[in-house]
Short mmCIF file of C-alpha atoms in Angstrom, two decimals:
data_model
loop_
_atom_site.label_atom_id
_atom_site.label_comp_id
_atom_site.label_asym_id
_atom_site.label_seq_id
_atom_site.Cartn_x
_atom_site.Cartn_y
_atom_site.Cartn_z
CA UNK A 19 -18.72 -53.00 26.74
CA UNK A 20 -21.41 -55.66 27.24
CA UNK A 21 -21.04 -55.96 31.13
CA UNK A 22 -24.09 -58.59 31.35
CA UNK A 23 -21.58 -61.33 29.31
CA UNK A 24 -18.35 -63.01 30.22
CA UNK A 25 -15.61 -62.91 27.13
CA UNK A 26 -16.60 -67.01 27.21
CA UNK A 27 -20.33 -66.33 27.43
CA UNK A 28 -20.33 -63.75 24.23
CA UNK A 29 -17.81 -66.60 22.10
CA UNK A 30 -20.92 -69.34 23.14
CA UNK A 31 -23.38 -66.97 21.68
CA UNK A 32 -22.17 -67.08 18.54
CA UNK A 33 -21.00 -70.05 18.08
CA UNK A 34 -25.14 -71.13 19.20
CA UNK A 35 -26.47 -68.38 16.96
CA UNK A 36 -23.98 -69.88 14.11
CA UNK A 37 -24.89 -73.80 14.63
CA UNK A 38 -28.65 -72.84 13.86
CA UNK A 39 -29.69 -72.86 17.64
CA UNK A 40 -31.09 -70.28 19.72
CA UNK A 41 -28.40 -68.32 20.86
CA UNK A 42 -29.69 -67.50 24.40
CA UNK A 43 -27.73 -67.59 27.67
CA UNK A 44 -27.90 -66.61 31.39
CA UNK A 45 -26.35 -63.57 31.96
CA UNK A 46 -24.95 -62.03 35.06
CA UNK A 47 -28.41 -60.28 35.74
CA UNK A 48 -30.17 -62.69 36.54
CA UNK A 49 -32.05 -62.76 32.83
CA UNK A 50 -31.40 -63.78 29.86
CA UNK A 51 -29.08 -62.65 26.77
CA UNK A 52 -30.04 -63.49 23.41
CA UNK A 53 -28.11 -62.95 19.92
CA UNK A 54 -31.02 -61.74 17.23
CA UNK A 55 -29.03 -61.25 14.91
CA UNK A 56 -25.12 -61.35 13.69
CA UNK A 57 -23.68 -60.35 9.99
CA UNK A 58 -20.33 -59.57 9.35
CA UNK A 59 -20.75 -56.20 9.54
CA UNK A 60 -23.79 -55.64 12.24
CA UNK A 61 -25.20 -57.55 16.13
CA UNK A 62 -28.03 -57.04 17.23
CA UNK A 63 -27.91 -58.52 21.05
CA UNK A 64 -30.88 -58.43 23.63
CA UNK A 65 -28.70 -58.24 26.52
CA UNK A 66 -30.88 -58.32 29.11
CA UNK A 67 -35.36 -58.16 29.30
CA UNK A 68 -35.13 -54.15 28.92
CA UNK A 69 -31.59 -53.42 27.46
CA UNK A 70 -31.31 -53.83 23.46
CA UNK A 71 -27.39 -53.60 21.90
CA UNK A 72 -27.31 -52.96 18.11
CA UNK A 73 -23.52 -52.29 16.47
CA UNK A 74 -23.04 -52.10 12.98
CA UNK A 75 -19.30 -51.46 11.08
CA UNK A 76 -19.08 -48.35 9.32
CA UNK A 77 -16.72 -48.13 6.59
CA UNK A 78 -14.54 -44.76 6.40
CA UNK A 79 -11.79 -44.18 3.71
CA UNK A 80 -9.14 -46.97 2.64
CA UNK A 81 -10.81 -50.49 3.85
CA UNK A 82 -10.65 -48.74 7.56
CA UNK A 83 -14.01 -49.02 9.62
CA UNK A 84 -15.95 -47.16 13.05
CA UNK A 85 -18.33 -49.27 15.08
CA UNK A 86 -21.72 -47.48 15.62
CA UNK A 87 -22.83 -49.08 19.10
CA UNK A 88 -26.91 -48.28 20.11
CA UNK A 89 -27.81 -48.82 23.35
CA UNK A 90 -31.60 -48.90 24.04
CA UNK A 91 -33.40 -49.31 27.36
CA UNK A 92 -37.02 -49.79 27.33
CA UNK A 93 -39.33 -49.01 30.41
CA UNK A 94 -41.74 -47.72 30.18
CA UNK A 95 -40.69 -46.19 26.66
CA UNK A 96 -37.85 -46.53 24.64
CA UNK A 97 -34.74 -43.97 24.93
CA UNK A 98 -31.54 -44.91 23.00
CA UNK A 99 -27.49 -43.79 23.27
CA UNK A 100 -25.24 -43.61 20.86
CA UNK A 101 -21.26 -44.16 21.21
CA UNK A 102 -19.00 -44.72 18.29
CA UNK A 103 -15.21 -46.51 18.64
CA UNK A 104 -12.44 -47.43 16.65
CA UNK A 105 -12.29 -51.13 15.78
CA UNK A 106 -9.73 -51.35 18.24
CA UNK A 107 -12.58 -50.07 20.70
CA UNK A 108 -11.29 -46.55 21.69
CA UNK A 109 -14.33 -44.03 22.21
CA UNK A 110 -15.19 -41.40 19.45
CA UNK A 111 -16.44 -38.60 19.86
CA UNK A 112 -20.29 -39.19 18.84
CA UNK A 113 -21.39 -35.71 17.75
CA UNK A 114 -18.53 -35.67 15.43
CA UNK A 115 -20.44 -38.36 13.81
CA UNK A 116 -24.10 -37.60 13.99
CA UNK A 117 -25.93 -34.43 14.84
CA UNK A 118 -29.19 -35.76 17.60
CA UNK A 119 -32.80 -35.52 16.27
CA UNK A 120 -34.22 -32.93 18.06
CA UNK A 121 -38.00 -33.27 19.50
CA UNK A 122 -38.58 -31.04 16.82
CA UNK A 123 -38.30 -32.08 14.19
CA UNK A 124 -41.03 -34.55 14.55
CA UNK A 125 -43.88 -31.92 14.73
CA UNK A 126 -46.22 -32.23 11.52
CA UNK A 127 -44.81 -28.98 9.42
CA UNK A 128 -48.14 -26.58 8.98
CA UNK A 129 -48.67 -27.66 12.41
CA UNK A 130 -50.72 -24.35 14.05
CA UNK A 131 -48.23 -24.20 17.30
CA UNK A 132 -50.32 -21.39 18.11
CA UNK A 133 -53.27 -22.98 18.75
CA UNK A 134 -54.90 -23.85 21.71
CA UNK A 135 -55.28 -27.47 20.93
CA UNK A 136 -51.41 -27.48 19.86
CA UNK A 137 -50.29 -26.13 23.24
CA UNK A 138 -52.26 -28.34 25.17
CA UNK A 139 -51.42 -31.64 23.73
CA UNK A 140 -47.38 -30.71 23.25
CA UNK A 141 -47.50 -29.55 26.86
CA UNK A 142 -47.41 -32.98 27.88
CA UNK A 143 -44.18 -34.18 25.92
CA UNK A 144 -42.06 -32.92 28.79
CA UNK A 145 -38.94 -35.14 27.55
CA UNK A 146 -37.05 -36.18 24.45
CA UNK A 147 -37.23 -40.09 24.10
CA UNK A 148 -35.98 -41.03 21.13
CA UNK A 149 -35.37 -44.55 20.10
CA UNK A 150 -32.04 -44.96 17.49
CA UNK A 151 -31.40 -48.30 15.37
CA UNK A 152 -29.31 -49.56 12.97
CA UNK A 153 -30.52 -51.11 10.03
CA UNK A 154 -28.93 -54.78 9.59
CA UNK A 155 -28.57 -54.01 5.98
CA UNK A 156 -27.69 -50.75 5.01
CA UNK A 157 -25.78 -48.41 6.21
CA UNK A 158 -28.86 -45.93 8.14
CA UNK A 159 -29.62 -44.58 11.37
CA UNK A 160 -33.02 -44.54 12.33
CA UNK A 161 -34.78 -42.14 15.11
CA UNK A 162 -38.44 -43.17 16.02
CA UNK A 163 -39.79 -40.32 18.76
CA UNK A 164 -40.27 -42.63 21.56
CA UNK A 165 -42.04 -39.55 24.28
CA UNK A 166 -45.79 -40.38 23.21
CA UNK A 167 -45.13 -44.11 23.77
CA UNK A 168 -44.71 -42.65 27.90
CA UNK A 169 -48.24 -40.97 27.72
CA UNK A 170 -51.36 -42.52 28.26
CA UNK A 171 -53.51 -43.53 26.03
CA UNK A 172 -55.80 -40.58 26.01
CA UNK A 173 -52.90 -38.31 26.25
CA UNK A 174 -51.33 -40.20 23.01
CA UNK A 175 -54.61 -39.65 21.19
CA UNK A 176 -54.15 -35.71 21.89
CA UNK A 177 -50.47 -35.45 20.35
CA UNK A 178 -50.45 -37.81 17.36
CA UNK A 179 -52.43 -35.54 14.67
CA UNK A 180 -49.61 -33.03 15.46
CA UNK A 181 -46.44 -35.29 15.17
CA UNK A 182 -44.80 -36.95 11.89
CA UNK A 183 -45.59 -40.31 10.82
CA UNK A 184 -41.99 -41.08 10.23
CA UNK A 185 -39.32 -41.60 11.51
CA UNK A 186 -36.24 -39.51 10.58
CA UNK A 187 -33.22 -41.53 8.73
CA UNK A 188 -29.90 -40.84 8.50
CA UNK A 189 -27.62 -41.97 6.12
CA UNK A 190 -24.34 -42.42 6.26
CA UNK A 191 -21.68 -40.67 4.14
CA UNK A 192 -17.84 -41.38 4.28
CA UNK A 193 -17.46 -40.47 7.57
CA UNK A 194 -20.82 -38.89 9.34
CA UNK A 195 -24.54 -39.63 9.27
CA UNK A 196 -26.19 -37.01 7.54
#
């Protein structure tokens, strides 16, 4: 599932990222791979200059376990997908899983949506970029709202005292993100 990395080239990773060493490689791009960061239960892999891979073991009932894989492209803002597998890799279906933030929910509640100044700064967030990742150690889901990063500065400026500080967190329990 990591198409920029021979089987060989993802083994040499980790055994540089276990040695101590920077664990960065050539990949098949052209670019660079590196491992961030490896646990026994989560990776965090920049697999290429704009492509982030985050997958973290999830446990379910009786010592059995899903993988929760994030895929995150960057340019010029962040957007994220989520996939979840077996551990012997065969797809899930995700929104059995997880239910997707919706833009939404990251509009300031008492927010006048009414007003004039409301309409004309949300008019600009004309997509849903939201940027999903795993925390390394605990079991969470994290969704930043990634749209306003796309806008310009001045645009930015407009939308912010309308939109949540934080980001919404999932946590996950026994078998779903909630």
């Amino acid at each position: 599932y990591i198409v920029q990395l021979e089987s060989a080239w993802r083994k040499d990773l980790i055994d540089l990222y276990n040695s101590g060493k920077e664990a960065r490689l050539q990949n098949t791009m052209n670019g660079y791979s590196v491992l961030e960061k490896l646990t026994s239960d989560y990776l965090l892999l920049q697999s290429t200059e704009r492509t982030t891979i985050e997958m973290k073991m999830l446990p379910l009932v009786n010592n059995t376990y899903i993988i929760c894989m994030i895929t995150t492209v960057s340019g010029p803002a962040p957007d994220s997908r989520i996939a979840f597998y077996t551990t012997d890799w065969q797809p899930l279906e995700a929104l059995d899983l997880y239910a997707p933030v919706e833009a939404g929910w990251f509009i300031r509640e008492g927010a006048n949506k009414n007003s004039d100044a409301f309409l004309d700064a949300t008019s600009r967030l004309d997509m849903d970029l939201v940027r999903y990742s795993l925390s390394p150690d605990a079991n969470t889901l994290t969704a930043t709202y990634a749209t306003p990063l796309y806008l310009s500065k001045e645009e930015r400026e407009k939308v912010q005292p309308f939109l949540k500080d934080e980001p919404k967190v999932y946590m996950w329990e026994r078998s779903h993100f909630q």
